[in-house]
PDB file of C-alpha atoms in Angstrom:
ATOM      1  CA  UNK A   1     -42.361  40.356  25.748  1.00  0.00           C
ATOM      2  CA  UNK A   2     -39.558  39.361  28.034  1.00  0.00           C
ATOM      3  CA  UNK A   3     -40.290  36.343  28.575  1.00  0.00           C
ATOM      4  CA  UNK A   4     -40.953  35.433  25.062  1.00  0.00           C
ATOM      5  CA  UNK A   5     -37.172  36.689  24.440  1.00  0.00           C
ATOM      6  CA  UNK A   6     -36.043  34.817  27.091  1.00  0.00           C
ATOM      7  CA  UNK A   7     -38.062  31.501  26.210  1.00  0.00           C
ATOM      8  CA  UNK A   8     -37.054  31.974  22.960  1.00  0.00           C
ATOM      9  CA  UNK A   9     -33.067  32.242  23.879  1.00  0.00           C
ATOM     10  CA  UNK A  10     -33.931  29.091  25.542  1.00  0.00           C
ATOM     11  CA  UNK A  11     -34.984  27.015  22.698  1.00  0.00           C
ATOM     12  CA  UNK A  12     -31.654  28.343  20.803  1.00  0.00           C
ATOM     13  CA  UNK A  13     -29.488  27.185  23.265  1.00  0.00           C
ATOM     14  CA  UNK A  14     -30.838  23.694  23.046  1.00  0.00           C
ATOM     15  CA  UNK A  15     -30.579  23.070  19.400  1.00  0.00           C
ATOM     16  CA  UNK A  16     -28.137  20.677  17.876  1.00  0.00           C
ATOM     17  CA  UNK A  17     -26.171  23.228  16.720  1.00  0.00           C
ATOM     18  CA  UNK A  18     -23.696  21.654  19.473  1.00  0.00           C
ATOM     19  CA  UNK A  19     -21.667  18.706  20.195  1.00  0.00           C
ATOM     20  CA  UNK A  20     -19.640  17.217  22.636  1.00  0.00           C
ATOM     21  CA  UNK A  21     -15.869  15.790  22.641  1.00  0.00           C
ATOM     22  CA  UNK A  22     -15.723  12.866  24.993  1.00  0.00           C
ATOM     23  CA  UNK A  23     -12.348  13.229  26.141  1.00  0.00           C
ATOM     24  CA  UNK A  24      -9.660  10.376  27.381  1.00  0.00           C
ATOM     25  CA  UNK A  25      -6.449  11.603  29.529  1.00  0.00           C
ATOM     26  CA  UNK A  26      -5.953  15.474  29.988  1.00  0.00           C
ATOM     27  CA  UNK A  27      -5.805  17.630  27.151  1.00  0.00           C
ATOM     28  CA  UNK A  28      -3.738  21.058  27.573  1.00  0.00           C
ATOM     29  CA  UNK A  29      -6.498  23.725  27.612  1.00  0.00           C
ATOM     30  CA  UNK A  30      -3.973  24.993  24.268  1.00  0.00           C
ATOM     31  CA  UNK A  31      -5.048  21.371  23.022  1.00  0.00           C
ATOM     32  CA  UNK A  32      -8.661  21.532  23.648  1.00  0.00           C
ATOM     33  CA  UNK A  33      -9.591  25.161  22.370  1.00  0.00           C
ATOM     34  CA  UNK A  34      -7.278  24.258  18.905  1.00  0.00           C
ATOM     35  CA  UNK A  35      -9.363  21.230  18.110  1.00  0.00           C
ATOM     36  CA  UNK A  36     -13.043  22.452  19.264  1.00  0.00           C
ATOM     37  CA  UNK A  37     -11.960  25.408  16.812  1.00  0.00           C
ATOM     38  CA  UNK A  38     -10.952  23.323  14.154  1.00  0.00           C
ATOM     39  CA  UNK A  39     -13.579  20.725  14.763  1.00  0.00           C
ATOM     40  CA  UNK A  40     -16.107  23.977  14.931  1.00  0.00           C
ATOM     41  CA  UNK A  41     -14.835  25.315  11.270  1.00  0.00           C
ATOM     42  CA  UNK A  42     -14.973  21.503   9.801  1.00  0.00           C
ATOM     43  CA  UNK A  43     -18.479  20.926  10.979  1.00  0.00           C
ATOM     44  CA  UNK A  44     -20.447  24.326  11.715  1.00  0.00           C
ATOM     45  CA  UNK A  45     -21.310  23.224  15.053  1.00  0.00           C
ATOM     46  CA  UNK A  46     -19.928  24.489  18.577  1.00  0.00           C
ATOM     47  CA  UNK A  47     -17.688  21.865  20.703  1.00  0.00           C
ATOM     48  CA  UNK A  48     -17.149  21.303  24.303  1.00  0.00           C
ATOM     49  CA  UNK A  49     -14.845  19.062  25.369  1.00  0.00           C
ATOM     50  CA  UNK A  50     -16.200  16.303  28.391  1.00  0.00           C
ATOM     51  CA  UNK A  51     -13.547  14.797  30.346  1.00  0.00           C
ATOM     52  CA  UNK A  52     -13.536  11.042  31.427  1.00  0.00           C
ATOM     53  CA  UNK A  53     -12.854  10.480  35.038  1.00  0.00           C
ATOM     54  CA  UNK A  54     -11.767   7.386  35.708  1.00  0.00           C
ATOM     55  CA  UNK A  55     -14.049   4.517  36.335  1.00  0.00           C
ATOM     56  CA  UNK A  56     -16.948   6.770  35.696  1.00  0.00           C
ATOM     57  CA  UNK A  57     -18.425   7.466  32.821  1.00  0.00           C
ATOM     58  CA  UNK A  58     -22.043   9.253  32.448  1.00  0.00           C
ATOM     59  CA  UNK A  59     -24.846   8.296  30.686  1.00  0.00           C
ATOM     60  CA  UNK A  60     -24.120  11.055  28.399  1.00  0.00           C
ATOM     61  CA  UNK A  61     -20.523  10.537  28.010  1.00  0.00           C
ATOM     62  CA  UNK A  62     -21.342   6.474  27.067  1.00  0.00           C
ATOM     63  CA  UNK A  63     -23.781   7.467  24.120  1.00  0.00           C
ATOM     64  CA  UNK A  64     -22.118   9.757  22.411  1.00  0.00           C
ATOM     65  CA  UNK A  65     -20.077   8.936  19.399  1.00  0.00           C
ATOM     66  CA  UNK A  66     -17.470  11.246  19.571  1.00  0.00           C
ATOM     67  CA  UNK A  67     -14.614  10.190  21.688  1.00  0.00           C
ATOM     68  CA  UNK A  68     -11.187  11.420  21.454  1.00  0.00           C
ATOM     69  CA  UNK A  69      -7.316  10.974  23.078  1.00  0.00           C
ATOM     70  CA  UNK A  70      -5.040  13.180  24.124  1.00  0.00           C
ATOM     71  CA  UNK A  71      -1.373  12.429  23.416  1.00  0.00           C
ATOM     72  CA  UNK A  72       1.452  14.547  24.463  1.00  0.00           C
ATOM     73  CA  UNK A  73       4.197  14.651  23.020  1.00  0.00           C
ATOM     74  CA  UNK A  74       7.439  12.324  23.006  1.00  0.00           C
ATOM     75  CA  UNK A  75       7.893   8.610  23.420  1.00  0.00           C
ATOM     76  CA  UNK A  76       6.136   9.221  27.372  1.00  0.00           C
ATOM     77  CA  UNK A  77       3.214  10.668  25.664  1.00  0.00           C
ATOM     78  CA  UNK A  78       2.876   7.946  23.522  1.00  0.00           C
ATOM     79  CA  UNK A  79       2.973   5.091  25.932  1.00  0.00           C
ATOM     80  CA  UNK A  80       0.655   6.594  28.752  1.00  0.00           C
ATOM     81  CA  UNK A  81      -1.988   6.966  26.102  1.00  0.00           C
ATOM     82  CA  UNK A  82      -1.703   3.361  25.162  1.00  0.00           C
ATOM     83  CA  UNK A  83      -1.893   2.570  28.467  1.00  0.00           C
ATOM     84  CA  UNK A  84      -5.573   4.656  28.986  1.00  0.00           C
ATOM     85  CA  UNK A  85      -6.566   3.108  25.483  1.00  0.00           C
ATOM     86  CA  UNK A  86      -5.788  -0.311  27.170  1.00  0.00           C
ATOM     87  CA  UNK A  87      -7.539   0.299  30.193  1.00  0.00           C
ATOM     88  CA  UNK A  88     -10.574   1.672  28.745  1.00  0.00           C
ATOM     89  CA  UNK A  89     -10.940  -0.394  26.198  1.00  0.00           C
ATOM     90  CA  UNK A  90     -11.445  -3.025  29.232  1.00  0.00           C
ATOM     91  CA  UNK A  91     -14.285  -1.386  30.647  1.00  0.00           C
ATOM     92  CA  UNK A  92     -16.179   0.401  27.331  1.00  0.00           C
ATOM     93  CA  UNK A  93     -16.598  -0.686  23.782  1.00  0.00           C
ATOM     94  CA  UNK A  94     -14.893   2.691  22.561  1.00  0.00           C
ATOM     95  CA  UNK A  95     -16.025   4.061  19.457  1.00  0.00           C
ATOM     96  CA  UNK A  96     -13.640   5.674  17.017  1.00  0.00           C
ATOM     97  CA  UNK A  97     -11.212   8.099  18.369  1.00  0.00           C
ATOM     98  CA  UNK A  98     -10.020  11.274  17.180  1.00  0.00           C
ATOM     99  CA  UNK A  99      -6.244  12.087  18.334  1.00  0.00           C
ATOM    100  CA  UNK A 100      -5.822  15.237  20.259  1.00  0.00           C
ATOM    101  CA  UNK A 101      -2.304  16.928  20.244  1.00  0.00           C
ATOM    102  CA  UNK A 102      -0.837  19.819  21.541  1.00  0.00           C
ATOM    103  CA  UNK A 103      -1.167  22.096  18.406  1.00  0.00           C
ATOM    104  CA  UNK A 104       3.035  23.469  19.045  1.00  0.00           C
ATOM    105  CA  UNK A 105       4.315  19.748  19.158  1.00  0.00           C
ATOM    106  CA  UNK A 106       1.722  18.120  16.670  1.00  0.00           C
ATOM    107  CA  UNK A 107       4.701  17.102  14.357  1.00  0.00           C
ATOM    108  CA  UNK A 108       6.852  16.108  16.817  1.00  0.00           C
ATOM    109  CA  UNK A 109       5.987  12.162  16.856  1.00  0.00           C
ATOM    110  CA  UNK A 110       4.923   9.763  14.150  1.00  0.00           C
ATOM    111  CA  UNK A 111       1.550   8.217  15.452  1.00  0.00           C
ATOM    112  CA  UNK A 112       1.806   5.339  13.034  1.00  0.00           C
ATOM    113  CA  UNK A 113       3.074   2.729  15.770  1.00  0.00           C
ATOM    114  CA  UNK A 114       0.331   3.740  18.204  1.00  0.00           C
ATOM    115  CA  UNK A 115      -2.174   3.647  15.368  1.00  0.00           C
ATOM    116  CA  UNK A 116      -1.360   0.215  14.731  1.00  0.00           C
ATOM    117  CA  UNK A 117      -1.262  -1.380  18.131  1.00  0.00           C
ATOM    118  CA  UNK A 118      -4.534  -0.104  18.828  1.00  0.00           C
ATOM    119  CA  UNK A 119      -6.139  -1.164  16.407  1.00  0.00           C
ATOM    120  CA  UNK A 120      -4.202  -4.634  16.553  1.00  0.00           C
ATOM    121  CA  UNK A 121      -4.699  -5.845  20.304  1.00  0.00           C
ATOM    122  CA  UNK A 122      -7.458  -3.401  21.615  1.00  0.00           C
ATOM    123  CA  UNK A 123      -9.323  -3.713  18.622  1.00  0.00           C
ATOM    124  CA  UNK A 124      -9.690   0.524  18.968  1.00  0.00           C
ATOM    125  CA  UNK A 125      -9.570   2.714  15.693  1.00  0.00           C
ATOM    126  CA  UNK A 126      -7.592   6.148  15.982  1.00  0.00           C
ATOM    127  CA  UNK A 127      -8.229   9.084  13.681  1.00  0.00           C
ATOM    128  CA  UNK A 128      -5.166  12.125  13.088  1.00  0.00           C
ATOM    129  CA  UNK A 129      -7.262  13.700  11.023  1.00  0.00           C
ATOM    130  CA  UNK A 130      -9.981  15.797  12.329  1.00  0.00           C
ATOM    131  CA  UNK A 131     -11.957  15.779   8.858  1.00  0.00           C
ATOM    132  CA  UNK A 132     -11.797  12.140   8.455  1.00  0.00           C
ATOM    133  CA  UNK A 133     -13.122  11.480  12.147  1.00  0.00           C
ATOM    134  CA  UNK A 134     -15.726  13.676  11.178  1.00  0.00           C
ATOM    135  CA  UNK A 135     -16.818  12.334   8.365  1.00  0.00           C
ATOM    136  CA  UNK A 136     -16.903   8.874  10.150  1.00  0.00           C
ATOM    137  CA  UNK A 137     -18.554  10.031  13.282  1.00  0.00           C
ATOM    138  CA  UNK A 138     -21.233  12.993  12.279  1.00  0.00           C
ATOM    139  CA  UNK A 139     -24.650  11.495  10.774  1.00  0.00           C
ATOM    140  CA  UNK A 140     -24.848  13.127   7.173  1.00  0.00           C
ATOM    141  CA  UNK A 141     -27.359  15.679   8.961  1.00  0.00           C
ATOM    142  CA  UNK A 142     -25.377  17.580  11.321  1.00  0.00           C
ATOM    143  CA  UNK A 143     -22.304  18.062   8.501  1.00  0.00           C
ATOM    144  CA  UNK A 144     -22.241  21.372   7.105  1.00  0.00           C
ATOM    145  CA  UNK A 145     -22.961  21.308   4.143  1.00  0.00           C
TER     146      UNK A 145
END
């Protein structure tokens, strides 16, 4: 009976109940556990984020379709993500992203101008808003209904 338990347990952990955040530059872990919650309570499924090292990027990593950036916060924050979005965007054909902020400094910094120039010269859509990139991203299946 164990082992049926155990088998069982198995098969649970392997549904699609989860998902995976394909992350670009270093989220704060405050960052990361405030948008797997969110993202978690939007879409009834449990995230983990998966970090991009650079220059190597997993099969895993390439076929999923939901990427995200971090941006810190100030003008600094701003330009060293453009500069990852620039870089990447070199080596992958990035799907949509969904911007990751610090949840304390979220406000701090319009996102309009960064918005823009990525999707101007890098040809790279960003998402604010976690429901939006969700509804864009998750096949109609996996959304909660």
């Amino acid at each position: 009976m164990n082992d049926q338990a155990a088998g069982l347990r198995a098969y649970a952990s392997q549904r699609r109940d989860k998902a995976a955040l394909v992350t670009i530059g270093h989220p704060s872990p405050q960052a990361v556990t405030a948008i797997c919650e969110r993202l978690a309570s939007l879409s009834g499924l449990a995230w983990e984020t998966l970090p991009l090292a650079v220059g190597d990027v997993t099969a895993a990593q390439r076929s999923s379709p939901h990427w995200g950036i971090w941006v810190a916060s100030g003008a600094e924050g701003l330009q060293r993500a453009y500069r990852e979005l620039k870089q990447w965007s070199q080596r992958e054909r990035l799907p949509r992203l969904l911007v990751i902020r610090d949840p304390a400094s979220a406000g701090d910094m319009p996102l309009g101008n960064l918005v823009d120039t990525a999707r101007r010269f890098l040809a790279v859509e960003l998402v604010a808003d976690p429901a939006e990139w969700l509804a864009q991203t998750l096949p109609s299946s996996e959304r909660r209904s």
